[in-house]
Coordinates of C-alpha atoms (C1' of nucleotides) in Angstrom, one line a residue:
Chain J
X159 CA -50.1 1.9 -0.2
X160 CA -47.8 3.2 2.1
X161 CA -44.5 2.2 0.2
X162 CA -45.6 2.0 -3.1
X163 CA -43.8 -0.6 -4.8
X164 CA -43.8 1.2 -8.4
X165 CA -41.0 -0.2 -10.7
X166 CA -40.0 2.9 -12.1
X167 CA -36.6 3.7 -13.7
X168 CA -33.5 5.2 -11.6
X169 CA -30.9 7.0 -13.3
X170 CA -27.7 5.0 -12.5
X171 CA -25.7 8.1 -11.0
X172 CA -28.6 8.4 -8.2
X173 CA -28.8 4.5 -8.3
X174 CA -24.9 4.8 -6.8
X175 CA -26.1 7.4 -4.3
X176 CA -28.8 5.5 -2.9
X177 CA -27.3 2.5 -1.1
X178 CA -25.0 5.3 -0.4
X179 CA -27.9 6.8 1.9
X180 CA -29.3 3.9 3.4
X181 CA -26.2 2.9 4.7
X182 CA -25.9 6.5 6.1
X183 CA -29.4 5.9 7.6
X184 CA -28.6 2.5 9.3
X185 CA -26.1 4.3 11.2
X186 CA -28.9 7.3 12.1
X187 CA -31.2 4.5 13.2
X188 CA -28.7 2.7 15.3
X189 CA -28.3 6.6 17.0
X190 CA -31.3 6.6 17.7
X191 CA -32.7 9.6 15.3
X192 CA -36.3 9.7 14.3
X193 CA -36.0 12.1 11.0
X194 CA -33.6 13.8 9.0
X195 CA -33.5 16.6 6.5
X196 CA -32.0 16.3 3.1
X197 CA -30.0 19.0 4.4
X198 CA -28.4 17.3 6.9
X199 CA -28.0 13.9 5.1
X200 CA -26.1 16.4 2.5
X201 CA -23.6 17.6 4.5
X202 CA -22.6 14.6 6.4
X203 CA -22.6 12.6 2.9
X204 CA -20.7 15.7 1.3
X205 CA -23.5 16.6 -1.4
X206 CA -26.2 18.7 -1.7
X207 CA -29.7 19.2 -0.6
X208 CA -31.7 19.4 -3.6
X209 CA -29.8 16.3 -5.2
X210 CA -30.5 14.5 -1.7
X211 CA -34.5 15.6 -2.4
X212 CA -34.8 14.6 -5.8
X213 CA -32.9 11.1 -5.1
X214 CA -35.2 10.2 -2.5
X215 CA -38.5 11.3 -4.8
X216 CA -37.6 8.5 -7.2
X217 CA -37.9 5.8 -4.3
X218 CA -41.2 7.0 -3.2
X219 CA -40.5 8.4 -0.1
X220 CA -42.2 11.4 1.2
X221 CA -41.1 13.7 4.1
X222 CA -42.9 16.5 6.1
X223 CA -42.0 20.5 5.6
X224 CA -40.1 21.1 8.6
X225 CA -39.2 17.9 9.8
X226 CA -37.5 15.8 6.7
X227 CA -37.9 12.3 6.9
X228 CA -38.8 9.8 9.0
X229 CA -35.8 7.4 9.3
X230 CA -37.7 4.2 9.8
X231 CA -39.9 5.1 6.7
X232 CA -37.0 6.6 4.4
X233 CA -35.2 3.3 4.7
X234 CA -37.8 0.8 3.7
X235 CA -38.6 3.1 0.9
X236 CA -34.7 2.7 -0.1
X237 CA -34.5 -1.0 1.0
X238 CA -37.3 -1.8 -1.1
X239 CA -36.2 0.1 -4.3
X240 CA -32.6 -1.6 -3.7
X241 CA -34.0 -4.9 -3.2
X242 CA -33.1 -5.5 0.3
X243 CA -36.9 -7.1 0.9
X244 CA -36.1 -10.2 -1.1
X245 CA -33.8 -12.5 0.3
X246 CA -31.2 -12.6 -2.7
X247 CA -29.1 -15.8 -2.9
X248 CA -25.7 -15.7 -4.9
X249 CA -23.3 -18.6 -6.3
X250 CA -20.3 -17.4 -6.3
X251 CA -16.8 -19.0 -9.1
X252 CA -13.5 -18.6 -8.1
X253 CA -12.3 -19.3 -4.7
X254 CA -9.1 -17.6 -4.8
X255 CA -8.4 -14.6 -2.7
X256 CA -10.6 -11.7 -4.0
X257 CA -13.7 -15.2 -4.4
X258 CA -13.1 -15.9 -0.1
X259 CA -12.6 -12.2 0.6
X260 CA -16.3 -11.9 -0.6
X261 CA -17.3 -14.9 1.3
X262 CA -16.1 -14.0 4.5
X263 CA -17.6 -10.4 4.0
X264 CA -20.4 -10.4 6.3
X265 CA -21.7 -7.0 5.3
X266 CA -24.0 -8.5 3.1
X267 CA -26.1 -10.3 5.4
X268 CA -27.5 -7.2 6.7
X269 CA -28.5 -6.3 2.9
X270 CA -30.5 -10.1 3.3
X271 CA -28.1 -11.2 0.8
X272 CA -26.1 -14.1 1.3
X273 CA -23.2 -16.5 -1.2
X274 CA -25.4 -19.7 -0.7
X275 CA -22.3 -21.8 -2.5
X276 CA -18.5 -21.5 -4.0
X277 CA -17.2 -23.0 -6.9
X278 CA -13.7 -23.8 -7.8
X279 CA -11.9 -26.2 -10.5
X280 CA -9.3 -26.9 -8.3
X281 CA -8.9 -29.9 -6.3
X282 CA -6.8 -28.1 -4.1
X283 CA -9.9 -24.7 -2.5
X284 CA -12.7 -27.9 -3.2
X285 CA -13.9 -29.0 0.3
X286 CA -13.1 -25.6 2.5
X287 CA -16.1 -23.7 4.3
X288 CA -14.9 -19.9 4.3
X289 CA -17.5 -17.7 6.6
X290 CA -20.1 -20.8 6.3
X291 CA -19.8 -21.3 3.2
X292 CA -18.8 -24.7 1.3
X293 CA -16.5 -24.5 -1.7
X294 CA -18.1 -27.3 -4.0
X295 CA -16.7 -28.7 -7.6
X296 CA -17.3 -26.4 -10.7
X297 CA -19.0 -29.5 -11.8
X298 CA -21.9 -29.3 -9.5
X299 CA -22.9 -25.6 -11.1
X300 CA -25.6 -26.5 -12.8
X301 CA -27.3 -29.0 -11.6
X302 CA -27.8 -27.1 -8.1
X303 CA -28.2 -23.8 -10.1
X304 CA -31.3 -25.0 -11.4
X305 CA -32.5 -27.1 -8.3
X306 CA -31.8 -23.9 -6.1
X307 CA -33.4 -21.4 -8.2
X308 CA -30.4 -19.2 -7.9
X309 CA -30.4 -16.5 -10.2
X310 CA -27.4 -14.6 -9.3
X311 CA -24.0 -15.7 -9.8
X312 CA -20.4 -13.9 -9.0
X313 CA -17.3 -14.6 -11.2
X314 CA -14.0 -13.8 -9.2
X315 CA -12.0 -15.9 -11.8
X316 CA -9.0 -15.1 -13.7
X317 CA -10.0 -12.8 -16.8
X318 CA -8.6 -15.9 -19.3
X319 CA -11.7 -18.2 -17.6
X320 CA -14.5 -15.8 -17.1
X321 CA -16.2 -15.8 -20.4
X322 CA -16.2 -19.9 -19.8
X323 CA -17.6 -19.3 -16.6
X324 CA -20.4 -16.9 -17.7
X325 CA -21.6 -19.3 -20.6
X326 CA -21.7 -22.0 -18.0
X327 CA -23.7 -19.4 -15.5
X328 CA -26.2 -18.7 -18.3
X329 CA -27.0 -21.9 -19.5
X330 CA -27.4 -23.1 -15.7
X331 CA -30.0 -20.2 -15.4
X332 CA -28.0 -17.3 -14.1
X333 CA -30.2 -14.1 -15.0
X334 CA -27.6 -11.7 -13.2
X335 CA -23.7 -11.5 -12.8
X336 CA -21.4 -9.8 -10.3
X337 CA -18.6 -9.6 -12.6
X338 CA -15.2 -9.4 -11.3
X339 CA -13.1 -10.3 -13.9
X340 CA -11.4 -7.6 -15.9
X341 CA -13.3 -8.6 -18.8
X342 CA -16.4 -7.4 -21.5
X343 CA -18.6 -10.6 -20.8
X344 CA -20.5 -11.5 -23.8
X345 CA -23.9 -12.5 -22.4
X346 CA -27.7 -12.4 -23.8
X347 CA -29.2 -9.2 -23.3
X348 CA -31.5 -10.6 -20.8
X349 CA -28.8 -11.3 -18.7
X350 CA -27.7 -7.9 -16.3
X351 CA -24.3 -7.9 -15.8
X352 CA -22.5 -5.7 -13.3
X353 CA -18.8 -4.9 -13.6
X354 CA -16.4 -4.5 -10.8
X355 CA -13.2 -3.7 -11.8
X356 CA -10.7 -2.8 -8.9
X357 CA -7.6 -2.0 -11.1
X358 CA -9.7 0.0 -13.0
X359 CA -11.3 2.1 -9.9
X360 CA -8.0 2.7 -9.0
X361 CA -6.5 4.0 -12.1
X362 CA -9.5 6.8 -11.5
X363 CA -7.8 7.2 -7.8
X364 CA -4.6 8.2 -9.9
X365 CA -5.9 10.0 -12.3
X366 CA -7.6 12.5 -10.0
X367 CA -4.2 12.6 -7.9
X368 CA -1.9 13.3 -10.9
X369 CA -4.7 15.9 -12.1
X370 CA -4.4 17.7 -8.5
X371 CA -0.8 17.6 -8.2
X372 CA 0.6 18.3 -11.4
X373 CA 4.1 19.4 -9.9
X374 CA 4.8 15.9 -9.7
X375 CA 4.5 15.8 -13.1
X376 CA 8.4 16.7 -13.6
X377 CA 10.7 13.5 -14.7
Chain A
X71 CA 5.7 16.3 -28.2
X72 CA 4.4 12.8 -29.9
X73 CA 2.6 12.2 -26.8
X74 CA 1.4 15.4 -24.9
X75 CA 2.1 15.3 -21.2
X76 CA -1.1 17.8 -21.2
X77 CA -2.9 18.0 -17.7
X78 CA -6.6 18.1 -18.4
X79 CA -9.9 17.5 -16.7
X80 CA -11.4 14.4 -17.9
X81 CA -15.0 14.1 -17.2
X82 CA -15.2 11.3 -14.7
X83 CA -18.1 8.9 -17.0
X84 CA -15.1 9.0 -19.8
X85 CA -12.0 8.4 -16.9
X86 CA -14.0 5.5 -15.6
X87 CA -13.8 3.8 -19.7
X88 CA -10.2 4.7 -19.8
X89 CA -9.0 1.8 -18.1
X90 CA -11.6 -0.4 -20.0
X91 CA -9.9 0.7 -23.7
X92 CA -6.3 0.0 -22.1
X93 CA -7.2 -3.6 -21.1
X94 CA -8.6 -4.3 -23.9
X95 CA -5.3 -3.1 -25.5
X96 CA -3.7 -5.1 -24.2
X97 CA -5.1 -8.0 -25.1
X98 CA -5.1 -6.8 -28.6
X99 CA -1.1 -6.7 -28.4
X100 CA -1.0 -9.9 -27.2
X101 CA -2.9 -11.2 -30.3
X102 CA -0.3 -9.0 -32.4
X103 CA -3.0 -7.1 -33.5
X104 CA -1.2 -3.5 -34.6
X105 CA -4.3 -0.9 -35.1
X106 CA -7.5 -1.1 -34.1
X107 CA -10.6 1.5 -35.3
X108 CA -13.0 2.8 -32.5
X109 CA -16.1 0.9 -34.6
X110 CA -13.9 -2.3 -33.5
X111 CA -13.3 -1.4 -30.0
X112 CA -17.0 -0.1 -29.5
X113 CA -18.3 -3.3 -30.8
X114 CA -16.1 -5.4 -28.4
X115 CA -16.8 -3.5 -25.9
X116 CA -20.5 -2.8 -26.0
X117 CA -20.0 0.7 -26.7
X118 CA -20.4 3.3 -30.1
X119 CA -17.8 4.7 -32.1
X120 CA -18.1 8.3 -31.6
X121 CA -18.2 7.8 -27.9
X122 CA -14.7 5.7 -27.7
X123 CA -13.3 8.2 -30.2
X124 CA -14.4 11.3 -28.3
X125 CA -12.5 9.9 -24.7
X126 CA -10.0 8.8 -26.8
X127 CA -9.4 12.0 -28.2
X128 CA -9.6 13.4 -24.3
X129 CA -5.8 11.5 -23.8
X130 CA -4.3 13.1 -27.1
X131 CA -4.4 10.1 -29.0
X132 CA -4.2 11.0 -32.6
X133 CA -5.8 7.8 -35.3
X134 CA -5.4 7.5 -39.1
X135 CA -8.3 7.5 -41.5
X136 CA -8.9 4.3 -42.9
X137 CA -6.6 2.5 -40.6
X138 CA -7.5 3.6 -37.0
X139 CA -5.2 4.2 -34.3
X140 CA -1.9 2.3 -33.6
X141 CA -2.5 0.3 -30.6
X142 CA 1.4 0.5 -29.0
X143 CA 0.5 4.5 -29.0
X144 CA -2.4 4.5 -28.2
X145 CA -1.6 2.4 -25.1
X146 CA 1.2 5.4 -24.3
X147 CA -1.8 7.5 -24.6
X148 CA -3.9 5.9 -22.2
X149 CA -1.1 5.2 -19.6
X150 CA 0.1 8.5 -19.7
X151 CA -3.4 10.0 -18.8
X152 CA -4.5 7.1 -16.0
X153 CA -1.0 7.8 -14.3
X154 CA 0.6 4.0 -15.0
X155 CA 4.0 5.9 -16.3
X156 CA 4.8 6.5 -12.5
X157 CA 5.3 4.0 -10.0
X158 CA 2.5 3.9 -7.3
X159 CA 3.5 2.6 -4.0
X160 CA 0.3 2.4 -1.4
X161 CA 0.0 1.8 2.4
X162 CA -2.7 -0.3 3.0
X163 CA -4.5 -0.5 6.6
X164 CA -6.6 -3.3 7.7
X165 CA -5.6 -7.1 6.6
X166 CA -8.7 -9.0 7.0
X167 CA -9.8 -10.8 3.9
X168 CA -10.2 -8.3 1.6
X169 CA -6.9 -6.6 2.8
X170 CA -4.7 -9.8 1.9
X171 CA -7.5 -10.2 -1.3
X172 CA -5.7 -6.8 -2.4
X173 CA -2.0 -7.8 -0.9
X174 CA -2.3 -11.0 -3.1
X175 CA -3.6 -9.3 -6.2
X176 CA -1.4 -9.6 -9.1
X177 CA -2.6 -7.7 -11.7
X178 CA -1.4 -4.5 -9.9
X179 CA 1.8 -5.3 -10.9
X180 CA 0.9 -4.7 -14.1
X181 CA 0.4 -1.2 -14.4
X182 CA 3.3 -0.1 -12.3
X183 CA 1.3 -0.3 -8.8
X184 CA 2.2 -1.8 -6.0
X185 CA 1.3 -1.9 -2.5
X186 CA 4.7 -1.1 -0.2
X187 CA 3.5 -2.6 3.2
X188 CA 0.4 -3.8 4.4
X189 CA -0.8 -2.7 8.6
X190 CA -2.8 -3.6 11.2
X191 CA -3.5 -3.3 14.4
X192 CA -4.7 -6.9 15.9
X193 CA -1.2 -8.9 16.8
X194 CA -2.4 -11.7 14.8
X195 CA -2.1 -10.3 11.5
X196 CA 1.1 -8.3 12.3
X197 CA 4.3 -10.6 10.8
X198 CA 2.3 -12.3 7.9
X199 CA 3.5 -11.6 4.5
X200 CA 1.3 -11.9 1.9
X201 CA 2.4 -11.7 -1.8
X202 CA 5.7 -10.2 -0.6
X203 CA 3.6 -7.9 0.8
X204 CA 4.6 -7.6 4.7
X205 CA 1.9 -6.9 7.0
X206 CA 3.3 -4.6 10.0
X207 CA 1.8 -3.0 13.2
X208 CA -0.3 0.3 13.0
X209 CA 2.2 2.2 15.0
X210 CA 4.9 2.4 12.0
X211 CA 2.3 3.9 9.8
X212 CA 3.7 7.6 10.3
X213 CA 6.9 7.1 10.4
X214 CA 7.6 4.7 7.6
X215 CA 5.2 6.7 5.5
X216 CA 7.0 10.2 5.7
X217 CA 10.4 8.7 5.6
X218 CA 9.5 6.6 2.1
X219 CA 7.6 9.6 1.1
X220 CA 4.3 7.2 0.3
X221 CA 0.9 9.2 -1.0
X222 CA -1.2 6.9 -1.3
X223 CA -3.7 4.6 1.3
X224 CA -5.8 2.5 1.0
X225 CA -8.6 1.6 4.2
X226 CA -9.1 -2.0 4.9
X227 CA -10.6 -1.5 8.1
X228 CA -14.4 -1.9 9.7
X229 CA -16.2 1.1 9.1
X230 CA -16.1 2.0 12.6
X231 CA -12.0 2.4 12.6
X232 CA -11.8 4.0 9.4
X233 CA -12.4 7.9 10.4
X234 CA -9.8 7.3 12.5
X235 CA -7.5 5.7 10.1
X236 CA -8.4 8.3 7.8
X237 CA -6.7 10.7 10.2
X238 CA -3.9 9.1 10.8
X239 CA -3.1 8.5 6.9
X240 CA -3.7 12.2 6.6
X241 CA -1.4 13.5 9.1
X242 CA 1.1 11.2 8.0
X243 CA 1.4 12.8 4.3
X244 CA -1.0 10.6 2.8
X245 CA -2.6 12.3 -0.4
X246 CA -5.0 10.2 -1.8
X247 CA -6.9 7.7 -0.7
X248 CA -8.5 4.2 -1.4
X249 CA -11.3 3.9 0.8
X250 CA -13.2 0.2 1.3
X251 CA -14.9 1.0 3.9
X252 CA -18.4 2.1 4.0
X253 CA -18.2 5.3 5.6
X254 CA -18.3 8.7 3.9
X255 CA -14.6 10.1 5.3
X256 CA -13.9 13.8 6.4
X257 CA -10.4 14.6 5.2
X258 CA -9.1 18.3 4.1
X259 CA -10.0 19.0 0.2
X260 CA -5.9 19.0 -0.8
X261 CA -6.9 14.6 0.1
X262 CA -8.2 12.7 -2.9
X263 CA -10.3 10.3 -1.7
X264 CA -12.2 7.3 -3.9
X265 CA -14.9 4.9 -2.3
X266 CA -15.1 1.4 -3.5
X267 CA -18.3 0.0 -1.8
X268 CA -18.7 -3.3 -2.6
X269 CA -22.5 -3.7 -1.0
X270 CA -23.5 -0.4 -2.5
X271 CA -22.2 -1.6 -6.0
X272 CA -24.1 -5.1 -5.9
X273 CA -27.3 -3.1 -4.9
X274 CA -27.3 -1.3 -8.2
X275 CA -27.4 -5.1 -9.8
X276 CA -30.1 -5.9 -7.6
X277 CA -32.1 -2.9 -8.5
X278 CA -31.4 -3.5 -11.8
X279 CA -32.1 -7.4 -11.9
X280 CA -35.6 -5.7 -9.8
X281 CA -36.4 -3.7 -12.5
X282 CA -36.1 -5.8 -15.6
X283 CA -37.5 -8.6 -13.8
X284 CA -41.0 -7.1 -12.7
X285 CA -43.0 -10.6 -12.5
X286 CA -40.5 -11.5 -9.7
X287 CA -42.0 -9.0 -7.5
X288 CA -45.2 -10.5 -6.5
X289 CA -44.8 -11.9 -2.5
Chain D
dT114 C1' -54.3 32.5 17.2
dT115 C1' -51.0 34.3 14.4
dA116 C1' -46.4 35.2 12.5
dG117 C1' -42.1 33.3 11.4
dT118 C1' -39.4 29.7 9.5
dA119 C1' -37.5 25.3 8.1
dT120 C1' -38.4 22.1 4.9
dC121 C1' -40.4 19.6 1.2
dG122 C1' -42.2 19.2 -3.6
dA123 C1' -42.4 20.9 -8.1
dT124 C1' -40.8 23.5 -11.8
dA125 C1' -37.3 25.9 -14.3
dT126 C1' -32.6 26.6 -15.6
dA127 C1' -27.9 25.3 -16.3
dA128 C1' -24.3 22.0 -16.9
dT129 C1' -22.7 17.8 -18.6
dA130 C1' -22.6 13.7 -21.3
dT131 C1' -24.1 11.2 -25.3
dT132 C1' -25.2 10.6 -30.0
dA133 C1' -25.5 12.3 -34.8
dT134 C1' -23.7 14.5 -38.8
dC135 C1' -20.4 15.8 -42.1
dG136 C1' -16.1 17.3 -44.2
dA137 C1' -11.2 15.8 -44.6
dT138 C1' -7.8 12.3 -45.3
dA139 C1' -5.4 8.1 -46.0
dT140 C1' -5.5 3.6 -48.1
dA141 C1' -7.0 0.4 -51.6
dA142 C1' -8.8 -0.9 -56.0
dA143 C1' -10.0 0.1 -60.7
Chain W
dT120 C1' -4.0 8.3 -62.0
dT121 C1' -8.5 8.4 -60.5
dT122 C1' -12.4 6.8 -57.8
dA123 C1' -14.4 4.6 -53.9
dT124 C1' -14.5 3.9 -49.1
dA125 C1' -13.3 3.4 -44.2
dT126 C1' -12.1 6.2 -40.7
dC127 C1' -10.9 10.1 -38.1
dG128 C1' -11.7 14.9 -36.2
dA129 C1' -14.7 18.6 -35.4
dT130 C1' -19.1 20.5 -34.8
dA131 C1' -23.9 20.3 -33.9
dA132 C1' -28.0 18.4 -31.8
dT133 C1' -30.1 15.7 -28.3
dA134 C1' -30.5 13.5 -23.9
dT135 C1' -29.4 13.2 -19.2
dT136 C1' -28.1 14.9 -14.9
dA137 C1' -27.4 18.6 -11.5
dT138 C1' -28.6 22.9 -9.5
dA139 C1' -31.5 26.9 -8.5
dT140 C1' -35.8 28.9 -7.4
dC141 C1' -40.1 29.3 -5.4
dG142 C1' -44.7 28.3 -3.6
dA143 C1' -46.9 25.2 -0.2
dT144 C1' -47.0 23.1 4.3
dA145 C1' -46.2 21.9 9.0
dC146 C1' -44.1 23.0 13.2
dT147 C1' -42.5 26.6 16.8
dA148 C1' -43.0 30.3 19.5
dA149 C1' -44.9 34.7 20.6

DNA sequence: TTAGTATCGATATAATATTATCGATATAAA
DNA sequence: TTTATATCGATAATATTATATCGATACTAA
């Protein structure tokens, strides 16, 4: 009853913020702090206090007048809203650069997350173990899909391929896709899909620079 | 005056579709498609109408009852507003993985991006060249970057180094920045910066996968 | 023990973003 | 030429998110 395990609806915007502060916490923890205010958490993570408050209300946690929040507590509260309590296994399509970038990441481990396999359609990446993990035949999707019970996958093929790949990640079982292909997959609506578009993030970066500087404007 | 060079705030949920409509534009050229209607793009997309024609209106775009808007314009539109008309040269620090993932990537190309030189600070990496991207030591950084006049960074590096890169970037005329590492930087508020956190992004699938998936929660 | 204060939690207000509505206009068909 | 209709552009209504305010509570220090 401590943690209560409600499923309850995040906004997305404090959805964002929220792995946003447990990473902030790890680092508190590793320092060796007991609690922390929402005032402080805000002005190291550049926000503001009530937002901080009323982000952490909607993962259950509960701090003390005077003393904030106990780290230890605040972060299971956000690991178990984030879904850091299950151990989450991935397959992952595409082992070209951005597809073994992600495999060597070893971030995610601490998130109990882990790429459990790779897929590729070329001969050439099939065979090679990057950060542990074995690159095997697109063929073999599947089959080990379903005998693993994996219900995440992650598309890091070209754009022209990733529809393909989704269809063959859906029918294989896939209820969830890390999509990094620039590309509107067309899946059932049971299927979640999460878009990560790096040439779109950036175009942002250079909107917001052009906006701030418009001197530079002149041609 | 066909295409306003107008310097306006777009709200950030609208700036983050932008790039979205222009891919999608692009395909649609490549099929020799010549105008498209908003109902079209919000269906392929997974959007509404009113809500694709409102951003689009945001870049100046102007449409045609009964025929839509001309794609080739349309595309000046977008471009125009998300900063592609310029080239964009970047400094990137830090060539682990995801470092030559982003030195390797293509599709930059494409919208008039590119990343200039690539640094690090381990002698293993320095003397690669990846993409035609060479990867130099850390000490060049401020030189190279005030004598080519280069604005924009981009942090490869653990989150541990990356305050410090931060600085360094900073003080060497750097004025917006691409930050990958997980760390909330400190810069002066004349630096744009933009986080791309790839953990804290795959924990908003998880949350949602979590929360649509209820019966999965029993342990 | 009591007064002072930092902080939370809840409620209220304001800002922002989304969605709905409707008149105006360009094309196509009668 | 006239009528019908798809679509835009603008305005209005709704929903969502962010911020401000304030009472309640727990710690600190007199």
């Amino acid at each position: 009853m401590d943690t209560d395990q409600k499923i309850m609806q995040i906004p997305l915007p404090t959805l964002k913020r929220l792995p946003i502060y447990y990473q902030y916490l790890t680092k508190m923890e590793r320092e060796g702090v007991r609690d922390v205010s929402c005032a402080k958490i805000a002005r190291d993570l550049g926000l503001v206090a009530v937002q901080v408050r009323k982000d952490l209300q909607l993962t259950g946690a509960v701090g003390r007048p005077k003393t904030g929040y106990q780290v230890s507590r605040l972060m299971r509260a956000l690991s178990s809203t984030l879904g850091y309590d299950n151990k989450t296994e991935m397959f992952l399509v595409g082992a070209g650069s951005l597809g073994k970038a992600l495999m060597g990441y070893k971030r995610f481990q601490e998130y109990n997350i882990g790429i459990a396999a790779a897929f590729d359609a070329s001969e050439a990446a099939v065979g090679l173990e990057i950060g542990g993990t074995p690159v095997l035949p697109l063929s073999k999707f599947p089959s080990l899909c379903h005998r693993m019970h994996v219900k995440f996958g992650v598309i890091c093929v070209p754009a022209e391929a990733a529809q393909e790949v989704a269809d063959m990640m859906v029918s294989s079982g896939i209820e969830a896709i890390w999509n990094f292909a620039p590309v509107t997959l067309d899946v059932p609506d049971t299927v979640i899909v999460h878009n990560e578009n790096l040439t779109a993030s950036l175009s942002i970066l250079l909107n917001k620079y052009k906006t701030s500087h418009p001197e530079s404007e002149r041609d």
